[in-house]
mmCIF file of C-alpha atoms and ligand atoms in Angstrom:
data_model
loop_
_atom_site.group_PDB
_atom_site.id
_atom_site.type_symbol
_atom_site.label_atom_id
_atom_site.label_comp_id
_atom_site.label_asym_id
_atom_site.label_seq_id
_atom_site.Cartn_x
_atom_site.Cartn_y
_atom_site.Cartn_z
ATOM 1 C CA MET A 1 0.000 0.000 0.000
ATOM 2 C CA ALA A 2 1.351 3.430 -0.922
ATOM 3 C CA ASP A 3 2.446 5.420 2.122
ATOM 4 C CA ARG A 4 2.109 8.795 0.424
ATOM 5 C CA TRP A 5 -1.199 10.588 0.077
ATOM 6 C CA ASP A 6 -0.509 11.565 -3.511
ATOM 7 C CA GLN A 7 0.164 7.945 -4.481
ATOM 8 C CA ASN A 8 -2.472 6.209 -2.426
ATOM 9 C CA PRO A 9 -5.591 5.425 -4.487
ATOM 10 C CA VAL A 10 -7.690 4.924 -1.353
ATOM 11 C CA ALA A 11 -6.686 8.354 -0.027
ATOM 12 C CA LEU A 12 -7.418 10.023 -3.327
ATOM 13 C CA LYS A 13 -10.890 8.472 -3.455
ATOM 14 C CA THR A 14 -11.636 8.789 0.263
ATOM 15 C CA VAL A 15 -14.790 10.779 -0.137
ATOM 16 C CA GLY A 16 -15.907 9.457 -3.484
ATOM 17 C CA ASP A 17 -17.766 12.122 -5.437
ATOM 18 C CA ASN A 18 -17.586 14.496 -2.484
ATOM 19 C CA PRO A 19 -14.996 17.246 -2.111
ATOM 20 C CA ARG A 20 -11.398 16.092 -2.096
ATOM 21 C CA LEU A 21 -7.825 17.234 -1.691
ATOM 22 C CA GLY A 22 -6.769 19.987 -4.047
ATOM 23 C CA GLN A 23 -3.849 22.399 -4.252
ATOM 24 C CA VAL A 24 -1.340 22.320 -1.398
ATOM 25 C CA LEU A 25 -1.111 25.840 0.034
ATOM 26 C CA ILE A 26 1.387 25.223 2.836
ATOM 27 C CA SER A 27 3.888 22.375 2.910
ATOM 28 C CA GLN A 28 4.903 20.242 5.879
ATOM 29 C CA THR A 29 8.314 21.937 5.986
ATOM 30 C CA GLN A 30 6.815 25.427 5.929
ATOM 31 C CA ILE A 31 4.459 24.496 8.769
ATOM 32 C CA ALA A 32 7.264 23.006 10.869
ATOM 33 C CA GLU A 33 9.421 26.131 10.526
ATOM 34 C CA ARG A 34 6.622 28.578 11.233
ATOM 35 C CA VAL A 35 5.306 26.650 14.246
ATOM 36 C CA LYS A 36 8.762 26.789 15.851
ATOM 37 C CA ASP A 37 8.975 30.564 15.261
ATOM 38 C CA LEU A 38 5.469 31.033 16.621
ATOM 39 C CA ALA A 39 6.370 29.103 19.788
ATOM 40 C CA GLY A 40 9.343 31.454 20.211
ATOM 41 C CA GLU A 41 7.133 34.533 19.821
ATOM 42 C CA ILE A 42 4.706 33.184 22.418
ATOM 43 C CA ILE A 43 7.433 32.308 24.910
ATOM 44 C CA ARG A 44 9.027 35.743 24.611
ATOM 45 C CA SER A 45 5.764 37.570 25.120
ATOM 46 C CA TYR A 46 4.739 35.587 28.227
ATOM 47 C CA HIS A 47 8.126 35.438 29.916
ATOM 48 C CA GLN A 48 8.273 38.002 32.708
ATOM 49 C CA GLY A 49 11.583 37.784 34.533
ATOM 50 C CA GLU A 50 11.834 34.372 36.139
ATOM 51 C CA SER A 51 8.151 33.609 36.118
ATOM 52 C CA PHE A 52 6.150 31.883 33.443
ATOM 53 C CA ASP A 53 2.575 30.923 34.080
ATOM 54 C CA LEU A 54 0.349 29.876 31.211
ATOM 55 C CA VAL A 55 -2.701 27.745 30.578
ATOM 56 C CA ILE A 56 -3.265 26.808 26.970
ATOM 57 C CA VAL A 57 -6.896 26.193 26.099
ATOM 58 C CA ALA A 58 -6.916 24.197 22.885
ATOM 59 C CA ILE A 59 -10.055 24.115 20.766
ATOM 60 C CA MET A 60 -10.591 20.533 19.727
ATOM 61 C CA THR A 61 -10.530 18.799 17.440
ATOM 62 C CA GLY A 62 -9.057 21.125 14.827
ATOM 63 C CA SER A 63 -6.087 22.300 16.917
ATOM 64 C CA LEU A 64 -4.966 18.752 17.806
ATOM 65 C CA ILE A 65 -1.935 18.468 15.525
ATOM 66 C CA PHE A 66 -0.950 22.154 15.754
ATOM 67 C CA LEU A 67 -1.136 22.014 19.558
ATOM 68 C CA ALA A 68 1.087 18.932 19.718
ATOM 69 C CA ASP A 69 3.817 20.574 17.641
ATOM 70 C CA LEU A 70 3.474 24.022 19.222
ATOM 71 C CA VAL A 71 3.772 22.948 22.862
ATOM 72 C CA ARG A 72 6.738 20.690 22.126
ATOM 73 C CA ALA A 73 8.560 23.776 20.865
ATOM 74 C CA MET A 74 7.841 25.549 24.181
ATOM 75 C CA PRO A 75 10.139 24.061 26.851
ATOM 76 C CA LEU A 76 8.334 25.712 29.764
ATOM 77 C CA PRO A 77 5.824 24.675 32.445
ATOM 78 C CA ILE A 78 2.571 24.963 30.503
ATOM 79 C CA ARG A 79 -0.795 23.623 31.555
ATOM 80 C CA ILE A 80 -2.940 22.280 28.721
ATOM 81 C CA ALA A 81 -6.716 22.228 28.848
ATOM 82 C CA ILE A 82 -9.120 21.332 26.089
ATOM 83 C CA MET A 83 -12.474 22.529 24.972
ATOM 84 C CA MET A 84 -14.540 20.972 22.214
ATOM 85 C CA VAL A 85 -16.291 23.516 20.089
ATOM 86 C CA SER A 86 -18.068 23.067 16.791
ATOM 87 C CA ASN A 87 -19.032 25.665 14.260
ATOM 88 C CA TYR A 88 -18.932 23.638 11.048
ATOM 89 C CA PRO A 89 -20.339 20.288 12.242
ATOM 90 C CA GLY A 90 -20.149 17.222 10.019
ATOM 91 C CA ALA A 91 -20.058 17.889 6.311
ATOM 92 C CA SER A 92 -20.999 21.575 6.551
ATOM 93 C CA MET A 93 -18.799 24.219 4.994
ATOM 94 C CA GLU A 94 -20.850 27.099 6.341
ATOM 95 C CA SER A 95 -21.023 28.245 9.951
ATOM 96 C CA LYS A 96 -23.868 26.680 11.954
ATOM 97 C CA GLY A 97 -23.292 28.726 15.112
ATOM 98 C CA VAL A 98 -20.764 28.124 17.868
ATOM 99 C CA LYS A 99 -21.586 25.192 20.150
ATOM 100 C CA ILE A 100 -19.532 24.104 23.172
ATOM 101 C CA ASN A 101 -19.606 20.316 23.267
ATOM 102 C CA TYR A 102 -17.050 19.850 26.063
ATOM 103 C CA ASP A 103 -16.090 22.566 28.489
ATOM 104 C CA VAL A 104 -12.641 23.235 29.895
ATOM 105 C CA LYS A 105 -11.975 21.547 33.260
ATOM 106 C CA GLU A 106 -8.812 23.461 34.248
ATOM 107 C CA GLU A 107 -9.120 26.346 36.752
ATOM 108 C CA ILE A 108 -9.051 29.520 34.677
ATOM 109 C CA SER A 109 -9.608 32.210 37.278
ATOM 110 C CA GLY A 110 -6.502 34.331 37.868
ATOM 111 C CA LYS A 111 -4.530 32.608 35.074
ATOM 112 C CA HIS A 112 -2.960 33.846 31.883
ATOM 113 C CA VAL A 113 -4.758 31.940 29.132
ATOM 114 C CA LEU A 114 -3.793 31.387 25.524
ATOM 115 C CA VAL A 115 -6.583 30.008 23.352
ATOM 116 C CA VAL A 116 -5.224 27.923 20.477
ATOM 117 C CA ASP A 117 -7.267 27.059 17.414
ATOM 118 C CA ASP A 118 -6.594 25.775 13.914
ATOM 119 C CA ILE A 119 -8.123 28.586 11.882
ATOM 120 C CA LEU A 120 -9.691 31.999 12.313
ATOM 121 C CA ASP A 121 -12.523 32.360 9.833
ATOM 122 C CA THR A 122 -15.368 34.692 10.852
ATOM 123 C CA GLY A 123 -13.934 34.797 14.374
ATOM 124 C CA GLN A 124 -17.143 33.643 16.078
ATOM 125 C CA THR A 125 -15.456 30.649 17.702
ATOM 126 C CA LEU A 126 -12.514 32.542 19.210
ATOM 127 C CA PHE A 127 -14.676 35.508 20.163
ATOM 128 C CA THR A 128 -17.142 33.274 22.034
ATOM 129 C CA VAL A 129 -14.462 31.239 23.803
ATOM 130 C CA ALA A 130 -12.323 34.274 24.744
ATOM 131 C CA ALA A 131 -15.365 36.103 26.172
ATOM 132 C CA LEU A 132 -16.333 33.038 28.219
ATOM 133 C CA LEU A 133 -12.844 32.662 29.692
ATOM 134 C CA ARG A 134 -12.679 36.362 30.552
ATOM 135 C CA GLU A 135 -16.050 36.060 32.284
ATOM 136 C CA ARG A 136 -14.564 33.252 34.370
ATOM 137 C CA GLY A 137 -11.869 35.578 35.670
ATOM 138 C CA ALA A 138 -8.817 34.799 33.558
ATOM 139 C CA LYS A 139 -5.982 37.270 34.261
ATOM 140 C CA SER A 140 -5.459 37.631 30.512
ATOM 141 C CA VAL A 141 -6.835 35.942 27.419
ATOM 142 C CA ARG A 142 -4.931 35.950 24.157
ATOM 143 C CA THR A 143 -5.410 33.892 21.037
ATOM 144 C CA CYS A 144 -3.245 31.904 18.631
ATOM 145 C CA VAL A 145 -4.231 30.326 15.327
ATOM 146 C CA LEU A 146 -2.241 28.445 12.740
ATOM 147 C CA LEU A 147 -4.275 30.004 9.925
ATOM 148 C CA ASP A 148 -6.106 33.273 9.427
ATOM 149 C CA LYS A 149 -8.519 33.216 6.493
ATOM 150 C CA LEU A 150 -8.564 36.390 4.414
ATOM 151 C CA LEU A 151 -12.172 37.549 4.227
ATOM 152 C CA PRO A 152 -13.619 40.576 2.448
ATOM 153 C CA GLU A 153 -15.559 41.630 5.553
ATOM 154 C CA PRO A 154 -14.141 42.614 8.976
ATOM 155 C CA LYS A 155 -13.897 39.975 11.729
ATOM 156 C CA CYS A 156 -15.232 40.212 15.284
ATOM 157 C CA ILE A 157 -11.792 39.342 16.705
ATOM 158 C CA ALA A 158 -8.154 39.441 15.560
ATOM 159 C CA ALA A 159 -5.771 36.722 16.757
ATOM 160 C CA ASP A 160 -2.689 37.776 18.749
ATOM 161 C CA PHE A 161 -0.472 35.108 17.175
ATOM 162 C CA VAL A 162 -0.963 33.921 13.593
ATOM 163 C CA GLY A 163 0.964 31.267 11.683
ATOM 164 C CA PHE A 164 -0.146 31.957 8.105
ATOM 165 C CA GLN A 165 -2.776 33.823 6.184
ATOM 166 C CA VAL A 166 -4.774 31.767 3.716
ATOM 167 C CA PRO A 167 -7.185 32.713 0.929
ATOM 168 C CA ASN A 168 -10.927 32.547 1.467
ATOM 169 C CA LYS A 169 -11.240 28.858 0.609
ATOM 170 C CA PHE A 170 -12.141 25.780 2.611
ATOM 171 C CA VAL A 171 -8.861 24.172 3.634
ATOM 172 C CA VAL A 172 -7.995 20.834 5.227
ATOM 173 C CA GLY A 173 -5.027 18.988 6.716
ATOM 174 C CA TYR A 174 -2.792 19.317 9.794
ATOM 175 C CA GLY A 175 -5.846 18.966 12.038
ATOM 176 C CA LEU A 176 -8.364 20.781 9.857
ATOM 177 C CA ASP A 177 -11.153 18.570 8.624
ATOM 178 C CA TYR A 178 -14.017 18.134 6.260
ATOM 179 C CA ASP A 179 -16.591 15.746 7.729
ATOM 180 C CA ASN A 180 -13.883 14.675 10.221
ATOM 181 C CA LEU A 181 -11.616 13.549 7.381
ATOM 182 C CA PHE A 182 -8.180 14.806 6.288
ATOM 183 C CA ARG A 183 -7.040 15.802 9.788
ATOM 184 C CA ASN A 184 -4.070 13.462 9.373
ATOM 185 C CA TYR A 185 -3.028 14.933 6.029
ATOM 186 C CA PRO A 186 0.320 16.532 6.967
ATOM 187 C CA ALA A 187 0.119 19.755 4.920
ATOM 188 C CA ILE A 188 -2.579 22.382 4.290
ATOM 189 C CA ALA A 189 -4.541 21.844 1.088
ATOM 190 C CA VAL A 190 -7.603 23.386 -0.511
ATOM 191 C CA LEU A 191 -10.686 21.210 -0.551
ATOM 192 C CA GLU A 192 -11.985 20.836 -4.075
ATOM 193 C CA VAL A 193 -15.715 21.018 -4.519
HETATM 194 P P1 IMP B 201 -15.048 30.856 12.810
HETATM 195 O O1 IMP B 201 -15.803 30.636 14.089
HETATM 196 O O2 IMP B 201 -15.926 31.277 11.680
HETATM 197 O O3 IMP B 201 -13.846 31.745 12.982
HETATM 198 O O4 IMP B 201 -14.533 29.430 12.361
HETATM 199 C C1 IMP B 201 -13.497 28.802 13.020
HETATM 200 C C2 IMP B 201 -13.768 27.330 13.198
HETATM 201 O O5 IMP B 201 -14.418 26.771 12.066
HETATM 202 C C3 IMP B 201 -12.441 26.628 13.353
HETATM 203 O O6 IMP B 201 -12.339 26.163 14.681
HETATM 204 C C4 IMP B 201 -12.496 25.493 12.362
HETATM 205 O O7 IMP B 201 -12.724 24.297 13.057
HETATM 206 C C5 IMP B 201 -13.681 25.740 11.475
HETATM 207 N N1 IMP B 201 -13.251 26.171 10.111
HETATM 208 C C6 IMP B 201 -13.355 27.405 9.572
HETATM 209 N N2 IMP B 201 -12.864 27.453 8.326
HETATM 210 C C7 IMP B 201 -12.416 26.197 8.065
HETATM 211 C C8 IMP B 201 -11.765 25.595 6.923
HETATM 212 O O8 IMP B 201 -11.479 26.218 5.894
HETATM 213 N N3 IMP B 201 -11.472 24.273 7.049
HETATM 214 C C9 IMP B 201 -11.754 23.547 8.150
HETATM 215 N N4 IMP B 201 -12.341 24.067 9.234
HETATM 216 C C10 IMP B 201 -12.672 25.387 9.195
HETATM 217 MG MG1 MG B 202 -12.517 23.996 15.094
#
């Protein structure tokens, strides 16, 4: 069986007549380099003298792969908490409204919090989560996304740390899914419809 996505007939036909992998926008190497730089930027901005105190709230499931690489490039005492939020459930490519399916269990009050997500699209997800964590008494809430989608209209929130900007297309790979597929594709590709 072929071990490369571009050679594997099963991978290429995964979703039959449905949307499938198109143009690669960001390669594995580009992601790896940028994620390391991003981790450096985050570390520098949170380091205050000797103290470093940070809770990362990762929005699952999209941030799964990004989170794993990002935190391993941050050799500091970080607490990781997860939240499951859906905005594009199942096979939808349009926002269906932000829904919290699993809430964060870590104590947030009095903590510096960095919310990590895969992609900033309209901003509804990050805006909702950041507001909730502030309401719960976080000392600070900042946001980090691997991708920021370029939209013609203004967004309700801007991310503090951004890996890459991408065109206004539906993208998959490196944690981002369509119908829960393609998360394990190692680069970022456009979904062809
Ligand atoms: P927003 O709430 O409109 O900013 O959308 C952000 C959420 O929607 C992210 O957490 C993603 O899970 C999902 N999303 C938005 N655009 C895409 C995309 O192009 N591919 C995959 N998921 C996306
Ligand atoms: Mg998501």
